[in-house]
GROMACS .gro file of C-alpha atoms in nm:
model
  428
    1MET     CA    1   9.422   8.945   8.801
    2MET     CA    2   9.539   9.089   8.482
    3MET     CA    3   9.908   9.135   8.384
    4ILE     CA    4  10.009   9.459   8.225
    5SER     CA    5  10.326   9.605   8.116
    6SER     CA    6  10.466   9.840   8.395
    7ALA     CA    7  10.700  10.140   8.322
    8ALA     CA    8  10.697  10.455   8.065
    9ALA     CA    9  10.472  10.789   8.062
   10ALA     CA   10  10.630  10.907   8.387
   11LEU     CA   11  10.952  10.954   8.194
   12SER     CA   12  10.782  11.165   7.937
   13ALA     CA   13  10.725  11.425   8.218
   14MET     CA   14  11.083  11.356   8.357
   15GLU     CA   15  11.239  11.413   8.009
   16THR     CA   16  11.131  11.753   8.009
   17LYS     CA   17  11.252  11.810   8.362
   18SER     CA   18  11.589  11.648   8.326
   19GLY     CA   19  11.632  11.756   7.982
   20MET     CA   20  11.859  11.456   7.876
   21HIS     CA   21  12.154  11.558   8.097
   22SER     CA   22  12.358  11.440   8.043
   23ASN     CA   23  14.416   8.454   9.048
   24ASN     CA   24  14.666   8.433   8.799
   25LYS     CA   25  14.930   8.510   9.037
   26THR     CA   26  15.228   8.513   8.771
   27THR     CA   27  15.492   8.786   8.724
   28THR     CA   28  15.334   8.879   8.402
   29LYS     CA   29  15.001   8.974   8.581
   30MET     CA   30  15.188   9.205   8.818
   31GLN     CA   31  15.367   9.371   8.516
   32LYS     CA   32  15.017   9.434   8.368
   33LYS     CA   33  14.850   9.577   8.667
   34ASP     CA   34  14.938   9.934   8.641
   35THR     CA   35  14.833   9.940   8.273
   36SER     CA   36  14.498   9.770   8.350
   37THR     CA   37  14.422  10.011   8.640
   38GLY     CA   38  14.439  10.306   8.407
   39MET     CA   39  14.213  10.125   8.175
   40ARG     CA   40  13.955  10.041   8.445
   41ARG     CA   41  13.921  10.413   8.542
   42SER     CA   42  13.809  10.512   8.205
   43VAL     CA   43  13.565  10.215   8.153
   44ALA     CA   44  13.260  10.397   8.317
   45ALA     CA   45  13.317  10.718   8.106
   46ARG     CA   46  13.346  10.514   7.785
   47ALA     CA   47  13.028  10.338   7.862
   48MET     CA   48  12.841  10.656   7.922
   49GLN     CA   49  12.954  10.785   7.582
   50ARG     CA   50  12.828  10.446   7.414
   51TYR     CA   51  12.497  10.468   7.593
   52GLY     CA   52  12.474  10.832   7.478
   53ARG     CA   53  12.491  10.735   7.112
   54GLU     CA   54  12.251  10.432   7.139
   55LYS     CA   55  11.998  10.615   7.338
   56ARG     CA   56  11.992  10.924   7.126
   57GLU     CA   57  11.887  10.697   6.843
   58MET     CA   58  11.622  10.527   7.061
   59ASN     CA   59  11.480  10.854   7.182
   60THR     CA   60  11.435  10.974   6.813
   61ASN     CA   61  11.233  10.655   6.736
   62THR     CA   62  11.034  10.723   7.055
   63ASN     CA   63  10.949  11.071   6.950
   64ASN     CA   64  10.858  10.968   6.612
   65ASN     CA   65  10.621  10.709   6.780
   66ASN     CA   66  10.478  10.984   7.004
   67ASN     CA   67  10.386  11.200   6.710
   68LYS     CA   68  10.173  10.929   6.573
   69ASN     CA   69   9.975  10.913   6.893
   70THR     CA   70   9.877  11.291   6.935
   71SER     CA   71   9.541  11.215   6.789
   72ARG     CA   72   9.440  11.003   7.060
   73SER     CA   73   9.229  11.166   7.349
   74SER     CA   74   9.362  11.155   7.697
   75GLY     CA   75   9.607  10.869   7.620
   76LEU     CA   76   9.307  10.636   7.534
   77ASN     CA   77   9.449  10.324   7.342
   78GLN     CA   78   9.253  10.258   7.040
   79SER     CA   79   9.254   9.899   7.116
   80TYR     CA   80   9.021   9.957   7.408
   81SER     CA   81   8.629   9.932   7.371
   82SER     CA   82   8.458  10.234   7.241
   83SER     CA   83   8.198  10.156   7.488
   84SER     CA   84   8.418  10.301   7.781
   85LEU     CA   85   8.250  10.609   7.899
   86PRO     CA   86   8.430  10.918   8.059
   87GLY     CA   87   8.432  10.862   8.443
   88LYS     CA   88   8.387  10.482   8.425
   89ARG     CA   89   8.646  10.232   8.509
   90GLY     CA   90   8.565  10.005   8.210
   91ASN     CA   91   8.885   9.841   8.078
   92ARG     CA   92   9.064  10.066   8.353
   93VAL     CA   93   9.052  10.376   8.140
   94ILE     CA   94   8.985  10.668   8.362
   95MET     CA   95   8.949  10.960   8.106
   96LEU     CA   96   8.842  11.220   8.346
   97SER     CA   97   9.179  11.184   8.557
   98GLY     CA   98   9.376  11.123   8.235
   99PHE     CA   99   9.494  10.778   8.356
  100SER     CA  100   9.502  10.472   8.135
  101LEU     CA  101   9.696  10.150   8.141
  102SER     CA  102   9.818  10.239   7.791
  103LYS     CA  103   9.967  10.558   7.938
  104LEU     CA  104  10.122  10.375   8.241
  105THR     CA  105  10.281  10.106   8.003
  106SER     CA  106  10.429  10.404   7.803
  107VAL     CA  107  10.582  10.542   8.119
  108LEU     CA  108  10.727  10.228   8.231
  109LYS     CA  109  10.871  10.124   7.892
  110LYS     CA  110  11.030  10.450   7.799
  111LYS     CA  111  11.386  10.513   7.873
  112THR     CA  112  11.589  10.841   7.831
  113GLN     CA  113  11.970  10.895   7.843
  114SER     CA  114  11.925  11.042   8.201
  115ASP     CA  115  11.793  10.703   8.321
  116PHE     CA  116  12.093  10.508   8.188
  117ASP     CA  117  12.326  10.760   8.339
  118ARG     CA  118  12.159  10.723   8.677
  119VAL     CA  119  12.205  10.347   8.665
  120ILE     CA  120  12.580  10.385   8.541
  121SER     CA  121  12.638  10.632   8.833
  122GLY     CA  122  12.432  10.425   9.094
  123THR     CA  123  12.622  10.099   9.026
  124SER     CA  124  12.977  10.253   9.036
  125LYS     CA  125  13.082  10.087   9.362
  126THR     CA  126  12.995   9.739   9.241
  127ARG     CA  127  13.126   9.807   8.898
  128GLU     CA  128  13.471   9.917   9.046
  129LYS     CA  129  13.511   9.573   9.215
  130LEU     CA  130  13.391   9.379   8.918
  131SER     CA  131  13.642   9.577   8.695
  132TYR     CA  132  13.919   9.339   8.816
  133MET     CA  133  13.765   9.091   8.580
  134ASP     CA  134  13.925   9.294   8.293
  135GLU     CA  135  14.265   9.214   8.425
  136ILE     CA  136  14.191   8.849   8.468
  137LEU     CA  137  14.035   8.813   8.117
  138GLY     CA  138  14.321   9.014   7.970
  139LEU     CA  139  14.554   8.729   8.056
  140TRP     CA  140  14.316   8.463   7.916
  141ARG     CA  141  14.465   8.134   7.831
  142LEU     CA  142  14.270   7.808   7.776
  143GLU     CA  143  14.544   7.604   7.949
  144ASP     CA  144  14.500   7.815   8.277
  145LEU     CA  145  14.106   7.771   8.268
  146ASP     CA  146  14.081   7.634   8.621
  147ASP     CA  147  14.272   7.916   8.768
  148THR     CA  148  14.093   8.189   8.566
  149LEU     CA  149  13.755   8.042   8.673
  150ASP     CA  150  13.867   8.035   9.045
  151GLU     CA  151  13.960   8.407   9.018
  152LEU     CA  152  13.639   8.501   8.835
  153GLU     CA  153  13.448   8.324   9.114
  154GLU     CA  154  13.646   8.531   9.377
  155THR     CA  155  13.540   8.859   9.206
  156LEU     CA  156  13.182   8.761   9.176
  157LEU     CA  157  13.180   8.678   9.552
  158SER     CA  158  13.342   9.000   9.643
  159VAL     CA  159  13.030   9.178   9.535
  160ASP     CA  160  12.796   8.928   9.719
  161PHE     CA  161  12.689   8.713   9.416
  162GLY     CA  162  12.648   8.428   9.654
  163PRO     CA  163  12.822   8.101   9.625
  164LYS     CA  164  12.537   7.900   9.461
  165THR     CA  165  12.477   8.166   9.191
  166ALA     CA  166  12.847   8.241   9.136
  167GLY     CA  167  12.892   7.863   9.096
  168LYS     CA  168  12.599   7.840   8.849
  169VAL     CA  169  12.744   8.119   8.630
  170LEU     CA  170  13.067   7.981   8.615
  171ASP     CA  171  12.961   7.619   8.534
  172THR     CA  172  12.800   7.761   8.231
  173ILE     CA  173  13.106   7.944   8.131
  174ARG     CA  174  13.305   7.610   8.164
  175GLU     CA  175  13.048   7.428   7.944
  176LEU     CA  176  13.082   7.687   7.678
  177VAL     CA  177  13.455   7.671   7.693
  178GLU     CA  178  13.445   7.291   7.649
  179ASP     CA  179  13.210   7.329   7.369
  180GLY     CA  180  13.435   7.572   7.181
  181LYS     CA  181  13.219   7.869   7.215
  182ILE     CA  182  13.439   8.061   7.418
  183LYS     CA  183  13.803   8.109   7.289
  184THR     CA  184  13.921   8.445   7.408
  185GLY     CA  185  13.878   8.674   7.716
  186GLU     CA  186  13.639   8.894   7.529
  187ASP     CA  187  13.416   8.586   7.451
  188CYS     CA  188  13.416   8.493   7.815
  189LYS     CA  189  13.300   8.840   7.924
  190ARG     CA  190  13.013   8.839   7.683
  191ALA     CA  191  12.905   8.496   7.781
  192LEU     CA  192  12.937   8.595   8.136
  193LYS     CA  193  12.702   8.895   8.092
  194GLU     CA  194  12.460   8.695   7.876
  195THR     CA  195  12.437   8.414   8.163
  196ILE     CA  196  12.356   8.681   8.437
  197VAL     CA  197  12.094   8.836   8.211
  198ASN     CA  198  11.931   8.500   8.149
  199ILE     CA  199  11.913   8.458   8.523
  200LEU     CA  200  11.741   8.789   8.577
  201VAL     CA  201  11.496   8.742   8.273
  202ASN     CA  202  11.428   8.370   8.278
  203ASP     CA  203  11.414   8.323   8.667
  204GLY     CA  204  11.269   8.652   8.754
  205GLY     CA  205  11.013   8.690   8.479
  206ASP     CA  206  10.913   9.019   8.310
  207PRO     CA  207  11.021   9.311   8.557
  208THR     CA  208  10.807   9.548   8.346
  209LYS     CA  209  10.472   9.377   8.437
  210MET     CA  210  10.238   9.458   8.724
  211ASN     CA  211   9.933   9.302   8.853
  212VAL     CA  212   9.624   9.528   8.858
  213SER     CA  213   9.279   9.513   8.943
  214GLU     CA  214   9.030   9.358   8.675
  215ASP     CA  215   8.731   9.498   8.834
  216GLU     CA  216   8.627   9.833   8.697
  217LYS     CA  217   8.502   9.953   9.037
  218ILE     CA  218   8.806   9.836   9.252
  219PRO     CA  219   9.135  10.021   9.251
  220THR     CA  220   9.468   9.853   9.233
  221CYS     CA  221   9.621   9.796   9.565
  222VAL     CA  222   9.997   9.774   9.625
  223LEU     CA  223  10.137   9.657   9.966
  224ILE     CA  224  10.476   9.770  10.054
  225ILE     CA  225  10.679   9.556  10.296
  226GLY     CA  226  11.035   9.520  10.435
  227VAL     CA  227  11.259   9.546  10.737
  228ASN     CA  228  11.333   9.869  10.929
  229GLY     CA  229  11.536  10.129  10.761
  230GLY     CA  230  11.504   9.976  10.420
  231GLY     CA  231  11.326  10.288  10.262
  232LYS     CA  232  10.988  10.192  10.228
  233THR     CA  233  10.807  10.524  10.291
  234THR     CA  234  11.051  10.708  10.067
  235THR     CA  235  10.990  10.442   9.808
  236ILE     CA  236  10.620  10.477   9.822
  237GLY     CA  237  10.657  10.853   9.761
  238LYS     CA  238  10.872  10.786   9.457
  239LEU     CA  239  10.628  10.523   9.339
  240SER     CA  240  10.346  10.772   9.379
  241ASN     CA  241  10.537  11.002   9.156
  242TRP     CA  242  10.536  10.724   8.888
  243TYR     CA  243  10.169  10.677   8.901
  244LYS     CA  244  10.100  11.051   8.902
  245ASN     CA  245  10.300  11.097   8.581
  246ALA     CA  246  10.069  10.826   8.420
  247GLY     CA  247   9.768  11.041   8.528
  248ALA     CA  248   9.656  10.811   8.835
  249LYS     CA  249   9.492  10.930   9.123
  250VAL     CA  250   9.676  10.775   9.423
  251MET     CA  251   9.576  10.721   9.786
  252MET     CA  252   9.854  10.663  10.043
  253VAL     CA  253   9.777  10.441  10.350
  254PRO     CA  254   9.979  10.536  10.668
  255GLY     CA  255  10.006  10.172  10.799
  256ASP     CA  256  10.327  10.234  10.981
  257THR     CA  257  10.172  10.303  11.311
  258PHE     CA  258  10.480  10.214  11.512
  259ARG     CA  259  10.754  10.459  11.384
  260ALA     CA  260  10.725  10.808  11.514
  261ALA     CA  261  10.640  11.074  11.249
  262ALA     CA  262  10.602  10.802  10.978
  263ALA     CA  263  10.259  10.945  10.893
  264GLU     CA  264  10.400  11.294  10.868
  265GLN     CA  265  10.668  11.180  10.641
  266LEU     CA  266  10.405  11.002  10.418
  267GLN     CA  267  10.181  11.324  10.415
  268THR     CA  268  10.503  11.518  10.305
  269TRP     CA  269  10.540  11.276  10.007
  270ALA     CA  270  10.163  11.290   9.935
  271ASP     CA  271  10.192  11.667   9.920
  272ARG     CA  272  10.485  11.647   9.678
  273THR     CA  273  10.315  11.400   9.449
  274GLY     CA  274   9.962  11.526   9.455
  275ALA     CA  275   9.836  11.203   9.627
  276ILE     CA  276   9.576  11.194   9.903
  277MET     CA  277   9.615  11.046  10.253
  278SER     CA  278   9.348  10.796  10.369
  279LYS     CA  279   9.173  10.904  10.707
  280SER     CA  280   9.350  10.727  10.992
  281PRO     CA  281   9.214  10.780  11.340
  282PRO     CA  282   9.483  10.785  11.615
  283ASN     CA  283   9.562  10.465  11.807
  284THR     CA  284   9.427  10.247  11.526
  285LYS     CA  285   9.581   9.911  11.475
  286PRO     CA  286   9.759   9.865  11.141
  287GLY     CA  287   9.518   9.604  11.008
  288ALA     CA  288   9.228   9.841  11.081
  289VAL     CA  289   9.401  10.126  10.914
  290SER     CA  290   9.441   9.941  10.602
  291TYR     CA  291   9.091   9.792  10.607
  292LYS     CA  292   8.939  10.132  10.648
  293ALA     CA  293   9.162  10.281  10.376
  294VAL     CA  294   9.045  10.025  10.118
  295ASP     CA  295   8.690  10.086  10.225
  296GLU     CA  296   8.733  10.460  10.185
  297ALA     CA  297   8.917  10.439   9.837
  298ILE     CA  298   8.626  10.212   9.698
  299ALA     CA  299   8.359  10.439   9.832
  300MET     CA  300   8.539  10.744   9.658
  301GLY     CA  301   8.515  10.576   9.336
  302ASP     CA  302   8.792  10.771   9.166
  303ILE     CA  303   9.101  10.624   9.320
  304ASP     CA  304   9.318  10.441   9.075
  305VAL     CA  305   9.594  10.310   9.287
  306ILE     CA  306   9.641  10.245   9.670
  307LEU     CA  307   9.987  10.246   9.799
  308ALA     CA  308   9.990  10.075  10.156
  309ASP     CA  309  10.284  10.152  10.390
  310THR     CA  310  10.356   9.912  10.676
  311SER     CA  311  10.584   9.916  10.976
  312GLY     CA  312  10.937   9.789  10.918
  313ARG     CA  313  11.018   9.452  11.103
  314LEU     CA  314  11.289   9.204  11.125
  315HIS     CA  315  11.202   8.885  10.932
  316THR     CA  316  11.316   8.688  11.228
  317ASN     CA  317  11.059   8.825  11.468
  318LEU     CA  318  10.767   8.589  11.429
  319ASP     CA  319  10.517   8.802  11.619
  320LEU     CA  320  10.576   9.106  11.394
  321MET     CA  321  10.573   8.886  11.084
  322ASP     CA  322  10.233   8.743  11.199
  323GLU     CA  323  10.113   9.099  11.239
  324LEU     CA  324  10.212   9.181  10.894
  325VAL     CA  325  10.021   8.874  10.766
  326GLY     CA  326   9.730   9.012  10.956
  327VAL     CA  327   9.747   9.342  10.770
  328LYS     CA  328   9.743   9.163  10.434
  329ASN     CA  329   9.444   8.956  10.540
  330SER     CA  330   9.260   9.275  10.668
  331ILE     CA  331   9.294   9.419  10.330
  332LYS     CA  332   9.181   9.095  10.163
  333LYS     CA  333   8.885   9.066  10.402
  334ARG     CA  334   8.743   9.407  10.270
  335GLU     CA  335   8.832   9.316   9.902
  336SER     CA  336   8.921   8.966   9.812
  337SER     CA  337   9.116   9.045   9.506
  338MET     CA  338   9.355   9.268   9.711
  339PRO     CA  339   9.650   9.330   9.735
  340HIS     CA  340   9.717   9.308   9.380
  341GLU     CA  341  10.100   9.346   9.440
  342VAL     CA  342  10.316   9.271   9.741
  343LEU     CA  343  10.646   9.452   9.674
  344LEU     CA  344  10.929   9.381   9.908
  345VAL     CA  345  11.179   9.666   9.953
  346LEU     CA  346  11.543   9.553   9.997
  347ASP     CA  347  11.820   9.761  10.116
  348GLY     CA  348  12.118   9.711   9.870
  349THR     CA  349  12.386   9.788  10.131
  350THR     CA  350  12.272   9.454  10.322
  351GLY     CA  351  12.428   9.238  10.051
  352LEU     CA  352  12.356   8.865  10.085
  353ASN     CA  353  12.158   8.937  10.398
  354MET     CA  354  11.867   9.042  10.161
  355LEU     CA  355  11.848   8.689  10.046
  356ASN     CA  356  11.724   8.557  10.401
  357GLN     CA  357  11.488   8.848  10.403
  358ALA     CA  358  11.344   8.761  10.075
  359ARG     CA  359  11.297   8.391  10.181
  360GLU     CA  360  11.106   8.483  10.501
  361PHE     CA  361  10.882   8.764  10.361
  362GLY     CA  362  10.819   8.557  10.045
  363GLN     CA  363  10.703   8.255  10.246
  364GLN     CA  364  10.486   8.454  10.478
  365LEU     CA  365  10.349   8.724  10.245
  366GLY     CA  366  10.367   8.587   9.881
  367VAL     CA  367  10.592   8.863   9.749
  368THR     CA  368  10.526   8.941   9.387
  369GLY     CA  369  10.828   9.183   9.330
  370ILE     CA  370  11.140   9.344   9.472
  371ILE     CA  371  11.230   9.718   9.491
  372LEU     CA  372  11.610   9.740   9.539
  373THR     CA  373  11.708  10.061   9.723
  374LYS     CA  374  12.036  10.247   9.816
  375LEU     CA  375  12.222  10.063   9.512
  376ASP     CA  376  12.423  10.392   9.482
  377GLY     CA  377  12.574  10.336   9.841
  378THR     CA  378  12.699   9.987   9.801
  379ALA     CA  379  12.950   9.764   9.624
  380ARG     CA  380  12.737   9.443   9.706
  381GLY     CA  381  12.495   9.480   9.415
  382GLY     CA  382  12.556   9.128   9.293
  383ALA     CA  383  12.320   9.011   9.589
  384VAL     CA  384  12.020   9.095   9.386
  385ILE     CA  385  12.103   8.844   9.124
  386SER     CA  386  12.122   8.568   9.387
  387VAL     CA  387  11.778   8.673   9.524
  388VAL     CA  388  11.636   8.640   9.167
  389ASP     CA  389  11.814   8.323   9.101
  390GLU     CA  390  11.665   8.165   9.422
  391MET     CA  391  11.333   8.314   9.472
  392LYS     CA  392  11.229   8.325   9.105
  393ILE     CA  393  11.058   8.667   9.154
  394PRO     CA  394  11.134   8.986   8.959
  395VAL     CA  395  11.319   9.294   9.053
  396LYS     CA  396  11.076   9.565   8.944
  397PHE     CA  397  11.238   9.897   9.061
  398VAL     CA  398  11.588   9.999   9.162
  399GLY     CA  399  11.689  10.311   9.382
  400VAL     CA  400  11.996  10.469   9.266
  401GLY     CA  401  11.975  10.806   9.441
  402GLU     CA  402  11.764  11.041   9.660
  403SER     CA  403  11.552  11.223   9.417
  404MET     CA  404  11.200  11.122   9.307
  405GLU     CA  405  11.349  11.048   8.944
  406ASP     CA  406  11.616  10.804   9.110
  407LEU     CA  407  11.364  10.521   9.139
  408GLN     CA  408  11.423  10.342   8.809
  409VAL     CA  409  11.237  10.070   8.646
  410PHE     CA  410  11.472   9.755   8.649
  411GLU     CA  411  11.583   9.672   8.308
  412PRO     CA  412  11.812   9.354   8.322
  413VAL     CA  413  12.030   9.417   8.009
  414SER     CA  414  12.110   9.782   8.114
  415PHE     CA  415  12.174   9.683   8.455
  416VAL     CA  416  12.431   9.413   8.352
  417ASP     CA  417  12.580   9.647   8.104
  418ALA     CA  418  12.641   9.900   8.383
  419LEU     CA  419  12.816   9.635   8.595
  420PHE     CA  420  13.024   9.495   8.309
  421PRO     CA  421  13.078   9.777   8.046
  422GLU     CA  422  13.213   9.679   7.722
  423GLU     CA  423  13.514   9.854   7.577
  424GLU     CA  424  13.490  10.004   7.234
  425ALA     CA  425  13.733   9.932   6.951
  426GLY     CA  426  13.995  10.220   6.958
  427ASP     CA  427  13.921  10.319   7.311
  428ALA     CA  428  14.192  10.127   7.466
   0.00000   0.00000   0.00000
């Protein structure tokens, strides 16, 4: 299995569409509260302005790089072997369909202002709760360290960080204070953000890498799993849009044979994104549906990516979990290298409950990545950091809205910046 960087040409298409649219409990603390409340309300707006300036510079550099690549044919990376022929899968370059790994890498790596705006908007409820930290740190005094750390812990717990992860973060802060590396509230906030980013990067690994098929004749298979109502089918439609914008030919597999109208919903997404649906005879068991779909995709010879849907199930239902394991085994029976990715869809509104889901699905299915959905509808976004901290698997995408463009490639630094926006000098 070869690891490749995962997110960037889809945004080229999307840029044109979106067009760059833009418990210190003392009396002193009570006196400062009204002032800090007004400060908090403007934090998100100032962060958006700051991102605008930074990302306009980045987009200028990106456009310059794109101009250098205009001489390349069908997105073909010059580093690939010249022996790759049109219509062949050599080095996974499909010149006839316009899909290449270099193009997919470009899609997943590229960020626009609109992407950062979506993340800022989608994390507003979690950010609003975390903004209380500005009040706590505004009253920073080294002699009150224990009280300050207690209040910071309460704030992290309020957005479902989880006791273990919150404790880990604050233990690091205490060590930095004792080493003399944190002397002010601003120092503490920066260290807090850096510690959280380190958890997401070091424990989760690179979120922009995806496993793909090494065999030129075998398409990449992505199995999508999760509990009922988490948004798996909708997520498959949005993933299909990513792959389409990278030039891939996608096959969708209607493996949710339990929910009424699930296949019809998936067909609607296939029509919207230009994907094809695998043939699924009625009254077929989910394992057989997936087996036949893989067989069909391999026989067709021009399918780049298989996105396999599954029925939602509670992680506590052992019989249904065994059935899901059977689906994975059926895919592997037809092609031993599949599935190349097992992506777990987690509903952001469930908070720390998602940690139990991740444990069970990870143990049974060997989850390779997480897709966090409905982040825009919750103030419990801190739970995902606990999942990465404990499970050591990366978040690969986050859903911050209803449109196809609202499935964003997860970028740890931007995510943490959105939760803890910095104040610029002169903005107070």
